[in-house]
mmCIF file of C-alpha atoms in Angstrom:
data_model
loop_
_atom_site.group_PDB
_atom_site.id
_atom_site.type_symbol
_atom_site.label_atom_id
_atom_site.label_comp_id
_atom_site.label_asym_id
_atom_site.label_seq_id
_atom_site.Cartn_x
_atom_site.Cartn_y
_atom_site.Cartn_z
ATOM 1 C CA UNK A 1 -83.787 37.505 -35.909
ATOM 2 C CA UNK A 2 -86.967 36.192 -34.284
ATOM 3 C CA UNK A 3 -88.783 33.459 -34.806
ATOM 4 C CA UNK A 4 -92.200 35.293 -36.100
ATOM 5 C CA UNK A 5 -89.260 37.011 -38.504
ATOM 6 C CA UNK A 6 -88.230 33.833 -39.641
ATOM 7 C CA UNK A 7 -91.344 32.281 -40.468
ATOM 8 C CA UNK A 8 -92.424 35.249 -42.474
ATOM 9 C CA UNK A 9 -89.012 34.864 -44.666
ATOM 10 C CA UNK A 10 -89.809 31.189 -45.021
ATOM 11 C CA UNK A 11 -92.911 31.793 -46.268
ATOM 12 C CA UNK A 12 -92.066 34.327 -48.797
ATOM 13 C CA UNK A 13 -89.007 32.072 -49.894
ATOM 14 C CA UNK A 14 -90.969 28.833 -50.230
ATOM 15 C CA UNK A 15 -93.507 30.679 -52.213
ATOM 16 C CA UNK A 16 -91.431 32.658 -54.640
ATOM 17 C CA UNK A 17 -88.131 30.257 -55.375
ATOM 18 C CA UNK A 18 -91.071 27.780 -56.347
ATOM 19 C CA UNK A 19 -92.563 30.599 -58.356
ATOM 20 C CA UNK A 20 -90.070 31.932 -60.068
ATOM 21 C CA UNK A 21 -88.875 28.430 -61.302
ATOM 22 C CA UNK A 22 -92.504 27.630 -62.132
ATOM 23 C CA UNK A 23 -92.436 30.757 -64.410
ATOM 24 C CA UNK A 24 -89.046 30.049 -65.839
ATOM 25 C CA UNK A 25 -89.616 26.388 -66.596
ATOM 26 C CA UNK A 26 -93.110 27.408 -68.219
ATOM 27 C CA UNK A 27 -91.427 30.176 -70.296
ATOM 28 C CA UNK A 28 -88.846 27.736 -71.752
ATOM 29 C CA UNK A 29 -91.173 25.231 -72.741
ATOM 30 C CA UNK A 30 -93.851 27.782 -74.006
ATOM 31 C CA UNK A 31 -90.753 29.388 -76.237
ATOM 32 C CA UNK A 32 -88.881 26.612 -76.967
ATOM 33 C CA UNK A 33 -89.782 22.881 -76.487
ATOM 34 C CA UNK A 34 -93.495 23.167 -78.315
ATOM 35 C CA UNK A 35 -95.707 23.783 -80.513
ATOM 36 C CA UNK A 36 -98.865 24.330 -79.974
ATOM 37 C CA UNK A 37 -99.951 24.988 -84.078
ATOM 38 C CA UNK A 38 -99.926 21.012 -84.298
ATOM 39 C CA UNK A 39 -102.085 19.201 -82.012
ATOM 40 C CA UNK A 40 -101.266 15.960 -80.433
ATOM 41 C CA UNK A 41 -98.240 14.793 -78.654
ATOM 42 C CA UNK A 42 -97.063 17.856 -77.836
ATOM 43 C CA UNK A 43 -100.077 18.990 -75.849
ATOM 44 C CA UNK A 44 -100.399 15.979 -73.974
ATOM 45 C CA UNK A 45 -96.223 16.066 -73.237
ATOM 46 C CA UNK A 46 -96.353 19.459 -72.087
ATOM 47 C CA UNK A 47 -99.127 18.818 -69.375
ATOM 48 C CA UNK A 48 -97.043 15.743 -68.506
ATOM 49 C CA UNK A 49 -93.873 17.743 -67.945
ATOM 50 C CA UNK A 50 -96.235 20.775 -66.417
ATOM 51 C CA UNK A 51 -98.178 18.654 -63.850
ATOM 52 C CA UNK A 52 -94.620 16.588 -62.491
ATOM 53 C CA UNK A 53 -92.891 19.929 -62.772
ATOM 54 C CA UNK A 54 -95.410 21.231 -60.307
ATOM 55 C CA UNK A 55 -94.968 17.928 -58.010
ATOM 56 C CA UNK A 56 -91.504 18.720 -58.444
ATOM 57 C CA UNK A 57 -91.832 22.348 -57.280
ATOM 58 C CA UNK A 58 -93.650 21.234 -54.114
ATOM 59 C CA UNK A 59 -91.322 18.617 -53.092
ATOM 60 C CA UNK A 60 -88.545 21.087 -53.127
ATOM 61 C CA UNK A 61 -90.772 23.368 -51.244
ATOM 62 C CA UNK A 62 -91.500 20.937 -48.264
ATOM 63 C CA UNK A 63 -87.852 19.537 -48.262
ATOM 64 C CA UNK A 64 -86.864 23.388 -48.167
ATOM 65 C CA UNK A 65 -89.541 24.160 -44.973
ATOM 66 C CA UNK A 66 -88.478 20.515 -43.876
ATOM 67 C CA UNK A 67 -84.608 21.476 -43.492
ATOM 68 C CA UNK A 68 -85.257 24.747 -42.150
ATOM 69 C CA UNK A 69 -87.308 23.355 -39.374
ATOM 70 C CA UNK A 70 -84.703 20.630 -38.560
ATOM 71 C CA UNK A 71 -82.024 23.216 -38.291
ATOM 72 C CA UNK A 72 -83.988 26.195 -36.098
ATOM 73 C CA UNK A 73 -86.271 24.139 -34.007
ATOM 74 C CA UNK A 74 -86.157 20.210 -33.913
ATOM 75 C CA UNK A 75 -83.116 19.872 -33.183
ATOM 76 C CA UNK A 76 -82.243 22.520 -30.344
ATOM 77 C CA UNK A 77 -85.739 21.683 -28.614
ATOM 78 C CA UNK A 78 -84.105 17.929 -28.296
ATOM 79 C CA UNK A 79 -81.217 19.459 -26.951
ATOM 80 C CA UNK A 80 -83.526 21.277 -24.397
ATOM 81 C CA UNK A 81 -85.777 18.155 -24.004
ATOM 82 C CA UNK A 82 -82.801 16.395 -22.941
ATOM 83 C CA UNK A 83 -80.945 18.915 -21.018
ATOM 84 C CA UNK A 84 -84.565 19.360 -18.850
ATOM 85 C CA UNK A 85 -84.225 15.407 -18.504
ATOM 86 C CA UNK A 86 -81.357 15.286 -17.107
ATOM 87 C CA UNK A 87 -82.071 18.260 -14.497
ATOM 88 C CA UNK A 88 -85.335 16.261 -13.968
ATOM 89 C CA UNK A 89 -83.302 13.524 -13.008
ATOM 90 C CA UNK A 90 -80.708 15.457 -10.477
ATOM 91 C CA UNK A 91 -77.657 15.654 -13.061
ATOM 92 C CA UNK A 92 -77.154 19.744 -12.985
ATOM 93 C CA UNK A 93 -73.590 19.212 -12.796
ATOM 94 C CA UNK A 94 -72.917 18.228 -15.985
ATOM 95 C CA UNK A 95 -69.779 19.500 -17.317
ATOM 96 C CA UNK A 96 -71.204 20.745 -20.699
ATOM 97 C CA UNK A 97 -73.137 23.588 -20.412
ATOM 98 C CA UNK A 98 -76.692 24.708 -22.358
ATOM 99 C CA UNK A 99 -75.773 26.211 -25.230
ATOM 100 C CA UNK A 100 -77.397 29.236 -27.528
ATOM 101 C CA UNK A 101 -77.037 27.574 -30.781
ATOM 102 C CA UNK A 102 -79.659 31.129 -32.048
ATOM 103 C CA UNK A 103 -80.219 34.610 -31.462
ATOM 104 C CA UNK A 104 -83.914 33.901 -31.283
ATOM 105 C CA UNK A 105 -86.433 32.713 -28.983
ATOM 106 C CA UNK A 106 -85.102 29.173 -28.868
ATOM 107 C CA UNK A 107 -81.912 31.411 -27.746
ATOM 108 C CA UNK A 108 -83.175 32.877 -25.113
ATOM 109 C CA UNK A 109 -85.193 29.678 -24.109
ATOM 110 C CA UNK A 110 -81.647 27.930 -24.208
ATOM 111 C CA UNK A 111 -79.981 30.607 -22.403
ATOM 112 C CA UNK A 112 -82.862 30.685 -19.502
ATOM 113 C CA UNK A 113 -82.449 26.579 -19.102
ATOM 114 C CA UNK A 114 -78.638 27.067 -18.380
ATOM 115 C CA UNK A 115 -79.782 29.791 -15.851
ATOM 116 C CA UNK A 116 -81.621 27.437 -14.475
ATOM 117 C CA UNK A 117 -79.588 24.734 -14.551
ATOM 118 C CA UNK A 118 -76.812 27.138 -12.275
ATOM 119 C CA UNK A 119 -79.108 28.354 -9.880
ATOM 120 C CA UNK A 120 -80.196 24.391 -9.188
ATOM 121 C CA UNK A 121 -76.283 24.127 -8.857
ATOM 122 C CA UNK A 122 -75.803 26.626 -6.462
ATOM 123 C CA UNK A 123 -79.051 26.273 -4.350
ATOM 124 C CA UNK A 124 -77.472 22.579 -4.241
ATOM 125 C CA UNK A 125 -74.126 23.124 -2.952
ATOM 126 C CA UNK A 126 -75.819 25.668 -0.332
ATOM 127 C CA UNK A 127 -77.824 22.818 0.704
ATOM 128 C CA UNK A 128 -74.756 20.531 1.032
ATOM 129 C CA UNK A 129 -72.835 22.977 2.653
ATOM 130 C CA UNK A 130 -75.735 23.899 5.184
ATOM 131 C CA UNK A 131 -75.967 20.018 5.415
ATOM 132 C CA UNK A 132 -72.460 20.315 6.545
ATOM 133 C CA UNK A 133 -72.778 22.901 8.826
ATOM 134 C CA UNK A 134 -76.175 21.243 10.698
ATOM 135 C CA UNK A 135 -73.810 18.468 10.948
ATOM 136 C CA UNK A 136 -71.117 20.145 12.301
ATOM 137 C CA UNK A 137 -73.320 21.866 14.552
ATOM 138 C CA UNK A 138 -74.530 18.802 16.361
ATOM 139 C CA UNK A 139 -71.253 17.704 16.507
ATOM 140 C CA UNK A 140 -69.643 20.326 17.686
ATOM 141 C CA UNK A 141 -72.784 21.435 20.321
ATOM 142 C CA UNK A 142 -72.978 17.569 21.633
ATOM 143 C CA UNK A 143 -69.068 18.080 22.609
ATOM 144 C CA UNK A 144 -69.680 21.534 24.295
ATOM 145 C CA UNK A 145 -72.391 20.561 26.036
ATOM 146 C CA UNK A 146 -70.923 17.075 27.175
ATOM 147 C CA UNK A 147 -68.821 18.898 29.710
ATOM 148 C CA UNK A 148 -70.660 21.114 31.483
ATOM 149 C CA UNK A 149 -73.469 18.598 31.890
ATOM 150 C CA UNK A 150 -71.506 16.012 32.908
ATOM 151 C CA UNK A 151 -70.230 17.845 35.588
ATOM 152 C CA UNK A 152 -73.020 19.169 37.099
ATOM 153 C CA UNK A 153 -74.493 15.571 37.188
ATOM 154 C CA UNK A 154 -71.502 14.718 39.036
ATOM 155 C CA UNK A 155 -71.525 17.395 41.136
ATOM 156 C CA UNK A 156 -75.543 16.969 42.227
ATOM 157 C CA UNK A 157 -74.508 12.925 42.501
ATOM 158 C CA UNK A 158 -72.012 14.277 45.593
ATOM 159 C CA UNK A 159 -74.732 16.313 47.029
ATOM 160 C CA UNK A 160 -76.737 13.451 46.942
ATOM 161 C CA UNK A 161 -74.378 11.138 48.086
ATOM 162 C CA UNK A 162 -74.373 12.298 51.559
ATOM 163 C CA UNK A 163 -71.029 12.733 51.809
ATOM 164 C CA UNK A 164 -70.068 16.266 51.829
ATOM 165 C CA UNK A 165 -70.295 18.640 54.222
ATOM 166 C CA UNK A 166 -71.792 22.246 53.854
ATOM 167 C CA UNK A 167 -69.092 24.096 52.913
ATOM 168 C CA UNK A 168 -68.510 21.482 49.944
ATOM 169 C CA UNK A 169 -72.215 21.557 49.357
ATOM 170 C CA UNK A 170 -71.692 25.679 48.909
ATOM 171 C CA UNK A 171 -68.756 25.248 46.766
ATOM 172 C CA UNK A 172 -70.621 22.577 44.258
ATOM 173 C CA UNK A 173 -73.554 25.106 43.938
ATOM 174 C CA UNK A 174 -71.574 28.120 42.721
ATOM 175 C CA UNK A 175 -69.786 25.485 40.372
ATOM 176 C CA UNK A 176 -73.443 24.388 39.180
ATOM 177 C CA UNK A 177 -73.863 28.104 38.760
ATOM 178 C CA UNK A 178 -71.057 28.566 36.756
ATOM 179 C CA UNK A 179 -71.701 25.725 34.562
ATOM 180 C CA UNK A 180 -74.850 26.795 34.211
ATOM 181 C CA UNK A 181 -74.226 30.396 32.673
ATOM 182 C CA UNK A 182 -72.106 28.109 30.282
ATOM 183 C CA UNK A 183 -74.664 26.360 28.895
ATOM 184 C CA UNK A 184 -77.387 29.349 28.666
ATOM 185 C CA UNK A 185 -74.347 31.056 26.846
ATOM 186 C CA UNK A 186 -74.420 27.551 24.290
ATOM 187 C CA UNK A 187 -77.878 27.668 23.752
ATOM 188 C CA UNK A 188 -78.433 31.453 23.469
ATOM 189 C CA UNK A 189 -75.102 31.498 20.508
ATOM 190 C CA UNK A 190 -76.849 28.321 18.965
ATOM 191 C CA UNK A 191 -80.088 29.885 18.700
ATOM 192 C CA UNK A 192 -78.559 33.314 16.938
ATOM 193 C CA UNK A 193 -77.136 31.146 14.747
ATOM 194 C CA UNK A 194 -79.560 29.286 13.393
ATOM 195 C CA UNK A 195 -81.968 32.481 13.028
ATOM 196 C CA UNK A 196 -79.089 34.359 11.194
ATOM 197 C CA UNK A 197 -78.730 31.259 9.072
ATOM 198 C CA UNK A 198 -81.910 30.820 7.744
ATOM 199 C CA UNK A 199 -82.327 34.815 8.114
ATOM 200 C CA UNK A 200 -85.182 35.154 10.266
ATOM 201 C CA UNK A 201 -82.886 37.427 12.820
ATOM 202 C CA UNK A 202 -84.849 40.754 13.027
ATOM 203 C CA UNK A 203 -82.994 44.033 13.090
ATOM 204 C CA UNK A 204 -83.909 47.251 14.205
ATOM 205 C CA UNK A 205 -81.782 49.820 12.522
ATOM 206 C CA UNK A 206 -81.197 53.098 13.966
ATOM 207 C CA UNK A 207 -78.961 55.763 14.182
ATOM 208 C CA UNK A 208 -76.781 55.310 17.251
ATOM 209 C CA UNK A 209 -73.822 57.696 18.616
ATOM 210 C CA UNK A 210 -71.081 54.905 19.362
ATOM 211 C CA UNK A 211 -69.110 57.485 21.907
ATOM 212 C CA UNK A 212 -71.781 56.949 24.430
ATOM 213 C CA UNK A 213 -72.830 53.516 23.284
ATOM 214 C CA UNK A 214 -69.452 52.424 23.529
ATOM 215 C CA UNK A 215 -68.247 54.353 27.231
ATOM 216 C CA UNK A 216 -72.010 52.905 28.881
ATOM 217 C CA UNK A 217 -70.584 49.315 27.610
ATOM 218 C CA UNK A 218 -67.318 49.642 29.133
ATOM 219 C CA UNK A 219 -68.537 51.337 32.318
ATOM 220 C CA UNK A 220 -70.618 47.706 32.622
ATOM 221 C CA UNK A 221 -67.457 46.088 32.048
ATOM 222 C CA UNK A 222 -65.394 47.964 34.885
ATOM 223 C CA UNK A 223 -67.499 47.098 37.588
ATOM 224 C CA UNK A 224 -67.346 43.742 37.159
ATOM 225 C CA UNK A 225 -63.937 43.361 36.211
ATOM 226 C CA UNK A 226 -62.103 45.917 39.003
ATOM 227 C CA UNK A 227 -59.080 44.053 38.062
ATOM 228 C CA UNK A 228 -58.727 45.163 34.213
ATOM 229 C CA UNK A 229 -57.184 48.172 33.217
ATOM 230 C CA UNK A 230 -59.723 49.788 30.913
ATOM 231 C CA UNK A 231 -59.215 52.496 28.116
ATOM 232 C CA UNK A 232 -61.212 54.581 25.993
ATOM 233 C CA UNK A 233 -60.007 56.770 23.106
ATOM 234 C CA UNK A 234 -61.670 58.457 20.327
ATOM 235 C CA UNK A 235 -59.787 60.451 17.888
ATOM 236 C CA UNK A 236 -62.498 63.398 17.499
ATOM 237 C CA UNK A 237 -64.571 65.461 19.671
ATOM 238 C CA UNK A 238 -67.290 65.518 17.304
ATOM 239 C CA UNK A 239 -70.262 62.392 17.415
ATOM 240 C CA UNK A 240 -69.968 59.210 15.876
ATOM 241 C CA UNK A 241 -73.399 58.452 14.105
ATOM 242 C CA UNK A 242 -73.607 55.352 12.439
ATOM 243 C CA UNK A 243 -76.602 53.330 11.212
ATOM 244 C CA UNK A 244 -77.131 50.107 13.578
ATOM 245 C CA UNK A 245 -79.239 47.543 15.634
ATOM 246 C CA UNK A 246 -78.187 48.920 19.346
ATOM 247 C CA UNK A 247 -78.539 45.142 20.184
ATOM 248 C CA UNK A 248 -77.248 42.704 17.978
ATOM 249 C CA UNK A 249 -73.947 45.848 17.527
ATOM 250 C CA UNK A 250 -73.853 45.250 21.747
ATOM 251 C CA UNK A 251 -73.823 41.795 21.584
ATOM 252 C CA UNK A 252 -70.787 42.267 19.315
ATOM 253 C CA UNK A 253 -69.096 44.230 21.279
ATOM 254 C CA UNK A 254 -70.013 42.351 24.500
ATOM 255 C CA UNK A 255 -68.266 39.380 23.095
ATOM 256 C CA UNK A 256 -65.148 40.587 21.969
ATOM 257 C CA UNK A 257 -64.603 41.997 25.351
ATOM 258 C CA UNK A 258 -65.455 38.837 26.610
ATOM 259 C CA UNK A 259 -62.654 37.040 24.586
ATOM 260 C CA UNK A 260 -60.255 39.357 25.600
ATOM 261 C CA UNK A 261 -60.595 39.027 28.937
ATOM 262 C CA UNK A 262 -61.190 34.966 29.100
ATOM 263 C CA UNK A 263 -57.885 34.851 27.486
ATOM 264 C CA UNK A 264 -55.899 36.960 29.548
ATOM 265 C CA UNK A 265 -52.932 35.545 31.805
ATOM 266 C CA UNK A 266 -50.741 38.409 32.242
ATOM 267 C CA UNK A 267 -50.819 40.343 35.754
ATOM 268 C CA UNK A 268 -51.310 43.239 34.230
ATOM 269 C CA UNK A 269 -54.710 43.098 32.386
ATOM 270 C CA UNK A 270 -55.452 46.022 30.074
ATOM 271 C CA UNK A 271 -58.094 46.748 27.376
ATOM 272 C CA UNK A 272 -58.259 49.326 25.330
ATOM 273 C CA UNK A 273 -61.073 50.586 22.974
ATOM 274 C CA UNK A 274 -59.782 53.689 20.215
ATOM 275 C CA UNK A 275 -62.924 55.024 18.234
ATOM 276 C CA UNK A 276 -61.816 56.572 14.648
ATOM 277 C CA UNK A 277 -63.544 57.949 11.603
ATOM 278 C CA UNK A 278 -61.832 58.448 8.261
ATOM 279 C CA UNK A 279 -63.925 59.226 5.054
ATOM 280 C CA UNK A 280 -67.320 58.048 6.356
ATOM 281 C CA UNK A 281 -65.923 54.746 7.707
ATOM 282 C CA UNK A 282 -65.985 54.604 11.369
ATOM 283 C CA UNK A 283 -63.638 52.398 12.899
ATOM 284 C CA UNK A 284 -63.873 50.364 16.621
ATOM 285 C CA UNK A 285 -60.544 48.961 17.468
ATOM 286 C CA UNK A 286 -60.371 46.624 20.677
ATOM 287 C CA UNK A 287 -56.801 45.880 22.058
ATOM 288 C CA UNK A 288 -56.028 43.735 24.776
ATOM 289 C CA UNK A 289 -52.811 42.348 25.946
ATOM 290 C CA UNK A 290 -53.320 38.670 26.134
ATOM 291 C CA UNK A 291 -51.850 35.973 24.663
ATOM 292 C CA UNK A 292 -52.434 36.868 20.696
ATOM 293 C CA UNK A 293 -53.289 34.670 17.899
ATOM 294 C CA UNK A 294 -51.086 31.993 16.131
ATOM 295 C CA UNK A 295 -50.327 33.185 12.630
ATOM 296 C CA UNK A 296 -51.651 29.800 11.227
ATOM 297 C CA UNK A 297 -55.048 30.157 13.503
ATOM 298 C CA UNK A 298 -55.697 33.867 12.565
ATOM 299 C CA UNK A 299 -57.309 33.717 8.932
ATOM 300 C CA UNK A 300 -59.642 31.065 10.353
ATOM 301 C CA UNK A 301 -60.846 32.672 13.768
ATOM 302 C CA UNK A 302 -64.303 33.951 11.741
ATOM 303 C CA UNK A 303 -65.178 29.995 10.218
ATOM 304 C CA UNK A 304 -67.888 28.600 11.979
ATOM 305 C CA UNK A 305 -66.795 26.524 15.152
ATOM 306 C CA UNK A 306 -63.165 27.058 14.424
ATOM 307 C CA UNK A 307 -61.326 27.608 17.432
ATOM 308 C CA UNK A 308 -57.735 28.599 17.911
ATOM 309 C CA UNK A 309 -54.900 26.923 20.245
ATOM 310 C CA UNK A 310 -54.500 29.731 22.593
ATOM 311 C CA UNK A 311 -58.576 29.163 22.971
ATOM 312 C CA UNK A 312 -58.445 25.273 23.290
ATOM 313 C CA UNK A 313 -55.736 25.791 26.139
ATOM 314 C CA UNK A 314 -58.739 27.468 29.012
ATOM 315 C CA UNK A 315 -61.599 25.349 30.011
ATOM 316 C CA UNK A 316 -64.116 27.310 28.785
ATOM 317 C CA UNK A 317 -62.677 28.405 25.328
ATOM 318 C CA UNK A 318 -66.232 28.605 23.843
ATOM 319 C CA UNK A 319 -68.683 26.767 20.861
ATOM 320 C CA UNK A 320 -66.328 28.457 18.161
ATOM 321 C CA UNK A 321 -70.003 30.384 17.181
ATOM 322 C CA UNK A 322 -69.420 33.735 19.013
ATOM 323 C CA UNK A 323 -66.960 35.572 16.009
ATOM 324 C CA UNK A 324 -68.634 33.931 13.145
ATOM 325 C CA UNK A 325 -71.967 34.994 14.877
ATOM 326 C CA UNK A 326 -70.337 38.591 15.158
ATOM 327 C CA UNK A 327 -68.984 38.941 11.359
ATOM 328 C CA UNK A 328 -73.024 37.737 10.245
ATOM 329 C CA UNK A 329 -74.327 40.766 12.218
ATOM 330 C CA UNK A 330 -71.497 43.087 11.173
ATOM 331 C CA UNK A 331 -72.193 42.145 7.566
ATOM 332 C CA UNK A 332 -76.045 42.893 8.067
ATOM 333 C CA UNK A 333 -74.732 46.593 8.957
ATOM 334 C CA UNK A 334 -72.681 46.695 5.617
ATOM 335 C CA UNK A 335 -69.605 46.729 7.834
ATOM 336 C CA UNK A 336 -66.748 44.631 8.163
ATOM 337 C CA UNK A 337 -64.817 43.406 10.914
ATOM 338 C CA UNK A 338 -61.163 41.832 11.150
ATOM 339 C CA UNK A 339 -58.482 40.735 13.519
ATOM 340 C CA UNK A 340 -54.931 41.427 14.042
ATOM 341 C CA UNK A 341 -52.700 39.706 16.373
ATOM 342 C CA UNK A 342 -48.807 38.888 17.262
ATOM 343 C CA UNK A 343 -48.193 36.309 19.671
ATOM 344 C CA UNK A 344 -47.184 37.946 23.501
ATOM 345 C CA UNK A 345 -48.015 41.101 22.208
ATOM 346 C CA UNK A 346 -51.976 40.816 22.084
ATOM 347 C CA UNK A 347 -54.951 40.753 19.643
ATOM 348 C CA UNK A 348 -56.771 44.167 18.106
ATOM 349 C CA UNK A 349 -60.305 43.494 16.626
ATOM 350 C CA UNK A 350 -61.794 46.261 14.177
ATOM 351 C CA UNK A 351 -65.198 46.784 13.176
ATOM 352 C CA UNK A 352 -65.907 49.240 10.263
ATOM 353 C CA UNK A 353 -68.879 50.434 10.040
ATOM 354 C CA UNK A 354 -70.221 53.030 7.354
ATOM 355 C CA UNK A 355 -71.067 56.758 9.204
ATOM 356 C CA UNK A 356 -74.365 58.003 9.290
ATOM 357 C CA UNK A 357 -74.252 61.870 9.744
ATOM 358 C CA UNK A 358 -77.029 63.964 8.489
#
């Protein structure tokens, strides 16, 4: 019932239970206690008894309106007054929760503080756990970058020092160069991730046929990479239309090709990209034949600088940003992506992506 509801019940019962009783009262002395043929005493008790009855009435009225107020309103407003103090004051995690003690504005008011209260909860333990992250971050950046600018200082301090001879001189410069690709690839993965993590990454969704996309990628690949055996399969003749940012889905792809090569050590390098669609899911799956996974390092591969053994065993095994990077922008296109992997046998990655035929 709602408040306005309540008051008007209020009102009607602390006017009539006072009425009625005044009325019944009256009648019994009227019929029974006087009489009113003999003056005197009597007419003097019965305005007596009338006037305190009356007193008597409104007392009972005001305790009545008293107790109902206590019950609906005073006492769940301190409840609220104190739950808003101790939000004010930074305790949200308080193990007993805001209550709806009525069906009835003060309800709803209780039910929109403990709302409240768990959004302030969450939007806290997102800031801890970005907190955690930034940290992490600088951490984990400070390391990466260590390296490669340490050795190009010592590198440049050779140079410098007079000491070697051209050929050496050539050799440190295509080092440099190396090095430096490694740290434009830092920066550019720990930009992306800070604009996907505060969201400001813009996408430009469009429909895109991922037979073509996907052959012009690898044709990139094979001329830099003479060496690798490269494969593409796709189970249909028909086009592959799904909804996507040609970009960010490139960069994607770009970079698991780029772990599975990095990773390979096997004399025979081979790579091979199958293209599927079942029931308006269309499926990339990329297969090398590198090292694979460790069981225990293959749930964790998409967490955010987490980087497996086989990884941590090549020079360059990367910030740990690139596949956590890659699941953010397959989420954005309502796809999914996931890994399997047996050790010695190789690693196949799969993105999902929802069709987008006409």
């Amino acid at each position: 019932m709602s408040i306005s509801k309540r008051f008007i019940s209020l009102n009607i019962t602390i006017v009539l239970i006072p009425a009625i009783l005044f009325l019944a009262i009256e009648a019994y002395l009227l019929l029974y206690m006087f009489d009113f043929s003999v003056e005197g005493n009597n007419q003097l008790a019965f305005v007596s008894i009338h006037l305190g009855g009356m007193l008597l009435l409104i007392l009972l009225a005001n305790g009545l309106f008293l107790y109902y107020a206590m019950k609906n309103f005073i006492r769940p407003m301190k409840q609220l007054t104190k739950s808003a103090e101790e939000i004010s004051a930074g305790e949200t995690e308080t193990d007993t929760p805001i209550e709806r003690m009525r069906k009835d504005e003060v309800g709803k008011l209780a039910d929109s503080f403990e709302r409240m209260r768990l959004q302030l909860v969450e939007s806290n333990e997102v800031q801890g756990k970005y907190a955690e992250n930034r940290e992490k971050l600088l951490l984990n950046m400070s390391n990466e970058l260590k390296i490669p600018v340490t050795f190009i200082k010592e590198q440049i301090e050779w140079i410098l020092s007079g000491k070697a001879n051209k050929d050496d001189i050539l050799t440190s410069i295509r080092a440099i160069h190396v090095k430096s690709i490694v740290l434009d690839r830092l920066i550019e993965e720990l930009f992306q991730h800070s604009e996907l993590d505060m969201g400001r990454l813009a996408f430009d969704f469009k429909r895109v046929e991922l037979r073509s996309f996907l052959v012009e990628i690898m044709e990139e690949f094979q001329v830099e990479w003479e060496e690798i055996a490269f494969t593409f399969k796709a189970e249909k003749v028909q086009p592959y239309e799904a909804k996507a940012d040609p970009k960010q889905l490139r960069r994607v792809i770009i970079h698991l090709l780029n772990n599975s090569l990095k990773h390979m050590e096997k004399d025979l390098k081979m790579v091979d990209v199958y293209l599927t669609e079942n029931k308006g899911v269309i499926s990339i799956e990329v297969t090398d034949n590198g090292p694979g996974i460790l069981s225990h390092d293959l749930p964790h591969i998409f967490e955010l600088f987490y980087q497996s053994q086989e990884a941590k065993k090549f020079s360059e095994g990367g910030s740990g940003l690139g596949l956590p990077i890659s699941k953010r922008i397959i989420e954005e296109h309502d796809g999914e992506i996931k890994a399997e992997s047996r050790i010695g046998h190789g690693t196949t990655m799969t993105i999902q992506l929802p069709s987008d035929k006409l």
